[in-house]
Tab-separated table of C-alpha atoms and ligand atoms in Angstrom:
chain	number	residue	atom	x	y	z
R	1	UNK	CA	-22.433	-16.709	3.859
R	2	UNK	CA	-18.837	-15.128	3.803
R	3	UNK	CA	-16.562	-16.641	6.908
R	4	UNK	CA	-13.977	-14.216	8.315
R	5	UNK	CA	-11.142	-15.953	9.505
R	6	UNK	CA	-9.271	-13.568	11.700
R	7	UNK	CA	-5.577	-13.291	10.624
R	8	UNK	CA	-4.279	-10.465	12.134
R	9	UNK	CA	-5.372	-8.242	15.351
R	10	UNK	CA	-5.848	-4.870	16.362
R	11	UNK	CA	-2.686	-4.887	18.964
R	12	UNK	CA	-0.626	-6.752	16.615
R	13	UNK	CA	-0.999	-4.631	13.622
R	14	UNK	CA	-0.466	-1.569	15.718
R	15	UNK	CA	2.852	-2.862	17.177
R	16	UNK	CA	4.396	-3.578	13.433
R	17	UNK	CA	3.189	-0.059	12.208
R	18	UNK	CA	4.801	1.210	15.265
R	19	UNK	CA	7.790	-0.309	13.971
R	20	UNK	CA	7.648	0.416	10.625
R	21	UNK	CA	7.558	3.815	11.075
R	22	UNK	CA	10.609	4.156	13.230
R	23	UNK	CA	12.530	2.163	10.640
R	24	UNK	CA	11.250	4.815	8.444
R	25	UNK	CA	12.177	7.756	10.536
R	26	UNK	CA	15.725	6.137	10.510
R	27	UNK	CA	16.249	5.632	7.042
R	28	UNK	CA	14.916	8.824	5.615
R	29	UNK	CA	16.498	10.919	8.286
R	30	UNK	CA	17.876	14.096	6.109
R	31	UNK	CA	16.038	13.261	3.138
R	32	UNK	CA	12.914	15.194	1.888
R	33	UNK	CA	10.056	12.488	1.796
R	34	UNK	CA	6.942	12.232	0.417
R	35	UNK	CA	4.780	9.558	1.975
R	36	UNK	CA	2.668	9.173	-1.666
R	37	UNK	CA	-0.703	6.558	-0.651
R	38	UNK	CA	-2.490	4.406	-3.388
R	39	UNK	CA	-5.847	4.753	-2.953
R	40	UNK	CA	-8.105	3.423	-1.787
R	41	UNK	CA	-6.833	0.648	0.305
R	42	UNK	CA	-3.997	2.356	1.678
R	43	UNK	CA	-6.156	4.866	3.299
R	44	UNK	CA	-6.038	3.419	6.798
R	45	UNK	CA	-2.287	2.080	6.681
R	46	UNK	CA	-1.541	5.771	5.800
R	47	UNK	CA	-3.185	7.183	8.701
R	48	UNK	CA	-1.719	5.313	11.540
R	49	UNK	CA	1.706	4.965	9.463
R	50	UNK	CA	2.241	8.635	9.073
R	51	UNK	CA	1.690	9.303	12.484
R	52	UNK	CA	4.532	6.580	13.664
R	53	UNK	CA	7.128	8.721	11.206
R	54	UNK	CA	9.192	11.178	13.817
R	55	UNK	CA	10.435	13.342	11.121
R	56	UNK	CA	8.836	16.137	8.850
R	57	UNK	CA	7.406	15.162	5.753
R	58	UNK	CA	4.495	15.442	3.005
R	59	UNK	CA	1.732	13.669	2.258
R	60	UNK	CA	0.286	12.818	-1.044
R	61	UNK	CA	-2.493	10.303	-2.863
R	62	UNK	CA	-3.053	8.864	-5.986
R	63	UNK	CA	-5.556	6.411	-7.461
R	64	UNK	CA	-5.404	3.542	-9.672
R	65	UNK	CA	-7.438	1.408	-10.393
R	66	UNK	CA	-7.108	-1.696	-12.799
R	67	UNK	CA	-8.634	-1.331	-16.055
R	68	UNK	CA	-11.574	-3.325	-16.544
R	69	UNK	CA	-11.871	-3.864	-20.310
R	70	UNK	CA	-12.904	-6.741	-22.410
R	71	UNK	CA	-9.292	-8.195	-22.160
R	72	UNK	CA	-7.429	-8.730	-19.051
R	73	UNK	CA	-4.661	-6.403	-20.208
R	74	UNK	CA	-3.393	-5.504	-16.672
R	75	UNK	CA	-3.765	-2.314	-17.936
R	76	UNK	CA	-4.228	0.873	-15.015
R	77	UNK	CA	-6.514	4.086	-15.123
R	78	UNK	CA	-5.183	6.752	-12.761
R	79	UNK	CA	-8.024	8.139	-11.316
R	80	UNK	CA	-5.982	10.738	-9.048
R	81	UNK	CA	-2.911	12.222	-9.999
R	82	UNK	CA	-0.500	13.626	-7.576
R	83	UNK	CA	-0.987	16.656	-6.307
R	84	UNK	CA	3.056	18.082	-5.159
R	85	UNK	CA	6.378	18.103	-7.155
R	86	UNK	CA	8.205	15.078	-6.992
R	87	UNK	CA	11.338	16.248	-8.651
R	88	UNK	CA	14.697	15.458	-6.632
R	89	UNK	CA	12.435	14.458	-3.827
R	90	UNK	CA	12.188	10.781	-1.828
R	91	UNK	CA	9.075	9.076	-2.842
R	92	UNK	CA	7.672	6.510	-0.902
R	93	UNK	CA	5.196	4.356	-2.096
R	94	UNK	CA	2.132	3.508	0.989
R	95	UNK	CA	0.536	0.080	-0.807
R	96	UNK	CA	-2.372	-1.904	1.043
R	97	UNK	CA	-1.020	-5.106	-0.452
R	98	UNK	CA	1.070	-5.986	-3.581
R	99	UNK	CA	-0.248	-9.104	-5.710
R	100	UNK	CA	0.574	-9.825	-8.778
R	101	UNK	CA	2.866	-6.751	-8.578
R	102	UNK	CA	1.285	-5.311	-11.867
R	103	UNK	CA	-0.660	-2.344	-10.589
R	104	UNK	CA	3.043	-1.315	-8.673
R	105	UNK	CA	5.193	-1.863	-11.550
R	106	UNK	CA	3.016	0.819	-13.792
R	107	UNK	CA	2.758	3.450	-10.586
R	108	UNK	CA	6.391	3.115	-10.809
R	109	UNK	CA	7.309	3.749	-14.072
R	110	UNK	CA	4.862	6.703	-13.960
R	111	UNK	CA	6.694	8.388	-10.612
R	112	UNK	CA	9.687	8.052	-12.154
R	113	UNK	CA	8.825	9.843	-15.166
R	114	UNK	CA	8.097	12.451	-12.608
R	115	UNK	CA	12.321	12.747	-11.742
R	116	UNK	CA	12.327	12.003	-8.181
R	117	UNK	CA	15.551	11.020	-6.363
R	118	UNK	CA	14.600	7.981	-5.030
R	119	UNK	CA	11.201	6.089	-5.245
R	120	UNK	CA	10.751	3.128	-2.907
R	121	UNK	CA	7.678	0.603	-1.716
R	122	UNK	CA	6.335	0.285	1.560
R	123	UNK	CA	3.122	-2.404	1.751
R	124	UNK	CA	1.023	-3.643	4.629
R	125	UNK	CA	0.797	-6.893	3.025
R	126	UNK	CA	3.117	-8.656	0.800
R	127	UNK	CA	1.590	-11.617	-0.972
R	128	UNK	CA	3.373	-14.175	-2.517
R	129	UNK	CA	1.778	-16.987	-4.371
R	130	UNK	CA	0.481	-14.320	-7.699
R	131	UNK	CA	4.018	-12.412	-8.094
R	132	UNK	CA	4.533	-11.758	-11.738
R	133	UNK	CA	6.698	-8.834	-11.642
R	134	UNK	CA	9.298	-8.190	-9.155
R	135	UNK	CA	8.917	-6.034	-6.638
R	136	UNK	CA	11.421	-4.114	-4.604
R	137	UNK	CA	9.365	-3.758	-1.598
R	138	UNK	CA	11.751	-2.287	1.167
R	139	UNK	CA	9.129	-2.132	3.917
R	140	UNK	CA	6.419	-4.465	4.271
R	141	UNK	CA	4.350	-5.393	7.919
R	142	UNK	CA	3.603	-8.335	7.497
R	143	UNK	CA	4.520	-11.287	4.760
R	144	UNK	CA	1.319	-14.048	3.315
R	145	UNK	CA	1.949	-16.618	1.398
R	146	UNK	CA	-1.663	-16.413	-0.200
R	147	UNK	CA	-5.734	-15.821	0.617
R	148	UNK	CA	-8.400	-12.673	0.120
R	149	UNK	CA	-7.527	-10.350	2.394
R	150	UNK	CA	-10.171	-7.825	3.800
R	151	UNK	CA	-10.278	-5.461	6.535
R	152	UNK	CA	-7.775	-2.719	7.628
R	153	UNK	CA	-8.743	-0.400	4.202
R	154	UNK	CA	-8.345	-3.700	2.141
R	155	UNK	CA	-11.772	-4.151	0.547
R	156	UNK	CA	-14.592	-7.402	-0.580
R	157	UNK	CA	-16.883	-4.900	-3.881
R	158	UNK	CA	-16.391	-1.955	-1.616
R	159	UNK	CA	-16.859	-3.646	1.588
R	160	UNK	CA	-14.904	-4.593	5.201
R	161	UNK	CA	-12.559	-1.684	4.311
R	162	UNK	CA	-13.301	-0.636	8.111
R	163	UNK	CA	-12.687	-3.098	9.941
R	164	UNK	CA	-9.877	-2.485	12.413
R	165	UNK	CA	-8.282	-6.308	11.931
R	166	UNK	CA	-7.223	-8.147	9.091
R	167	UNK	CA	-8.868	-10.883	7.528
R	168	UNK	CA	-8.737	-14.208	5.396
R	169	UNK	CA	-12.238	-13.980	3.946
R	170	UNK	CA	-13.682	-17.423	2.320
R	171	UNK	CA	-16.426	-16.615	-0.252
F	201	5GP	P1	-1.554	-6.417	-7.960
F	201	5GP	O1	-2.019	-7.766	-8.399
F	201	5GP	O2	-1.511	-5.441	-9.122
F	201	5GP	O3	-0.231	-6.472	-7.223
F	201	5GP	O4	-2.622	-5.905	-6.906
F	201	5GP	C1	-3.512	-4.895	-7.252
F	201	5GP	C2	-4.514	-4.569	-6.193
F	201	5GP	O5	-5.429	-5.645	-6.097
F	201	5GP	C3	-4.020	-4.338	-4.781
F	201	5GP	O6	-3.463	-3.076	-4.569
F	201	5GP	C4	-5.345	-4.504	-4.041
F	201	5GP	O7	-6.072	-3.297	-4.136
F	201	5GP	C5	-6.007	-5.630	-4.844
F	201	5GP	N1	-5.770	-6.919	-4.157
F	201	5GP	C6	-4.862	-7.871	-4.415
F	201	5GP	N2	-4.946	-8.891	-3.532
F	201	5GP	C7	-5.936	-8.545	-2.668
F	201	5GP	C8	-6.497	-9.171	-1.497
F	201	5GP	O8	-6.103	-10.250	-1.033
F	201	5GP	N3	-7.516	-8.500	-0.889
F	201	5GP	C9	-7.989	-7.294	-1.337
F	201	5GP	N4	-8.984	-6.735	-0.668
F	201	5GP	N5	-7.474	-6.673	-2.423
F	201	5GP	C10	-6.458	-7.301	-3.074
F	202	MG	MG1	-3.943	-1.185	-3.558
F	203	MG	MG1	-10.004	-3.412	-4.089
């Protein structure tokens, strides 16, 4: 049986978003932001983050997923393209949690293809222990050195992406 070791709560999650979002309000104060999600983990993040941002702005998806070939070529499929102009606008990226760091390094190179202004990372979770590419995440709630995290949007095949905590789940 899967154990769920509880890593981070409700109230606590809540709080950093809270947080987050002013910082966010701050920084982008004058700017024209778009508040771009990576689907589908970020769904929930998105949702509560959005509504923490005191200052007008868009909202936009897109999906990636990794390809799964016969070689491990860290490879992505985008399996929803943006939907608004990004051209001289400020794009933030809304990532459940950044790994390896591959899948963000491609979405990158992609947006910027797409001439915005400024492009910049905001995760839920940044994990450490896999990093093969740097990163420059300027927002991230909260900071793991490793584990499999589910709950919150983050998903197990598909699964546990509703549960309203965060977990550590041992397979
Ligand atoms: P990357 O290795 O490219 O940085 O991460 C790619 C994606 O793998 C993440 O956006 C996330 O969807 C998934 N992923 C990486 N680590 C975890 C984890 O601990 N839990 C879950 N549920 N997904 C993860
Ligand atoms: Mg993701
Ligand atoms: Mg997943």
């Amino acid at each position: 049986m899967p154990e769920f070791i509880p890593l981070i709560s409700r109230q606590t999650i809540q709080n950093r978003v809270r947080e987050i979002g002013k910082q966010i309000s701050r920084d982008y104060q004058g700017k024209d932001l778009i508040l771009t999600g990576i689907l589908k983990g970020a769904f929930m993040f998105m949702a509560d983050l959005t509504r923490q941002i005191d200052m007008d702005h868009d909202i936009d998806f897109i999906g990636a997923s990794s390809y799964e070939g016969t070689h491990s070529t860290g490879q992505i499929v985008f399996t929803k393209q943006p939907d608004l102009e990004y051209r001289n606008r400020d794009i933030l990226l809304v990532e459940d949690i950044v790994d390896t760091g591959n899948t963000l390094t491609k979405i990158m190179e992609f947006i910027q293809l797409l001439n915005p202004n400024s492009v910049a990372v905001c995760t839920l979770i940044d994990k450490h222990e896999r990093r093969k590419k740097a990163i420059p995440v300027k927002y991230a709630c909260f900071s793991l050195e490793k584990g499999f995290i589910v709950g919150y949007g983050l998903d197990y095949d598909e699964k546990y992406r509703n549960k309203p905590e965060i977990y550590d789940l041992k397979l």
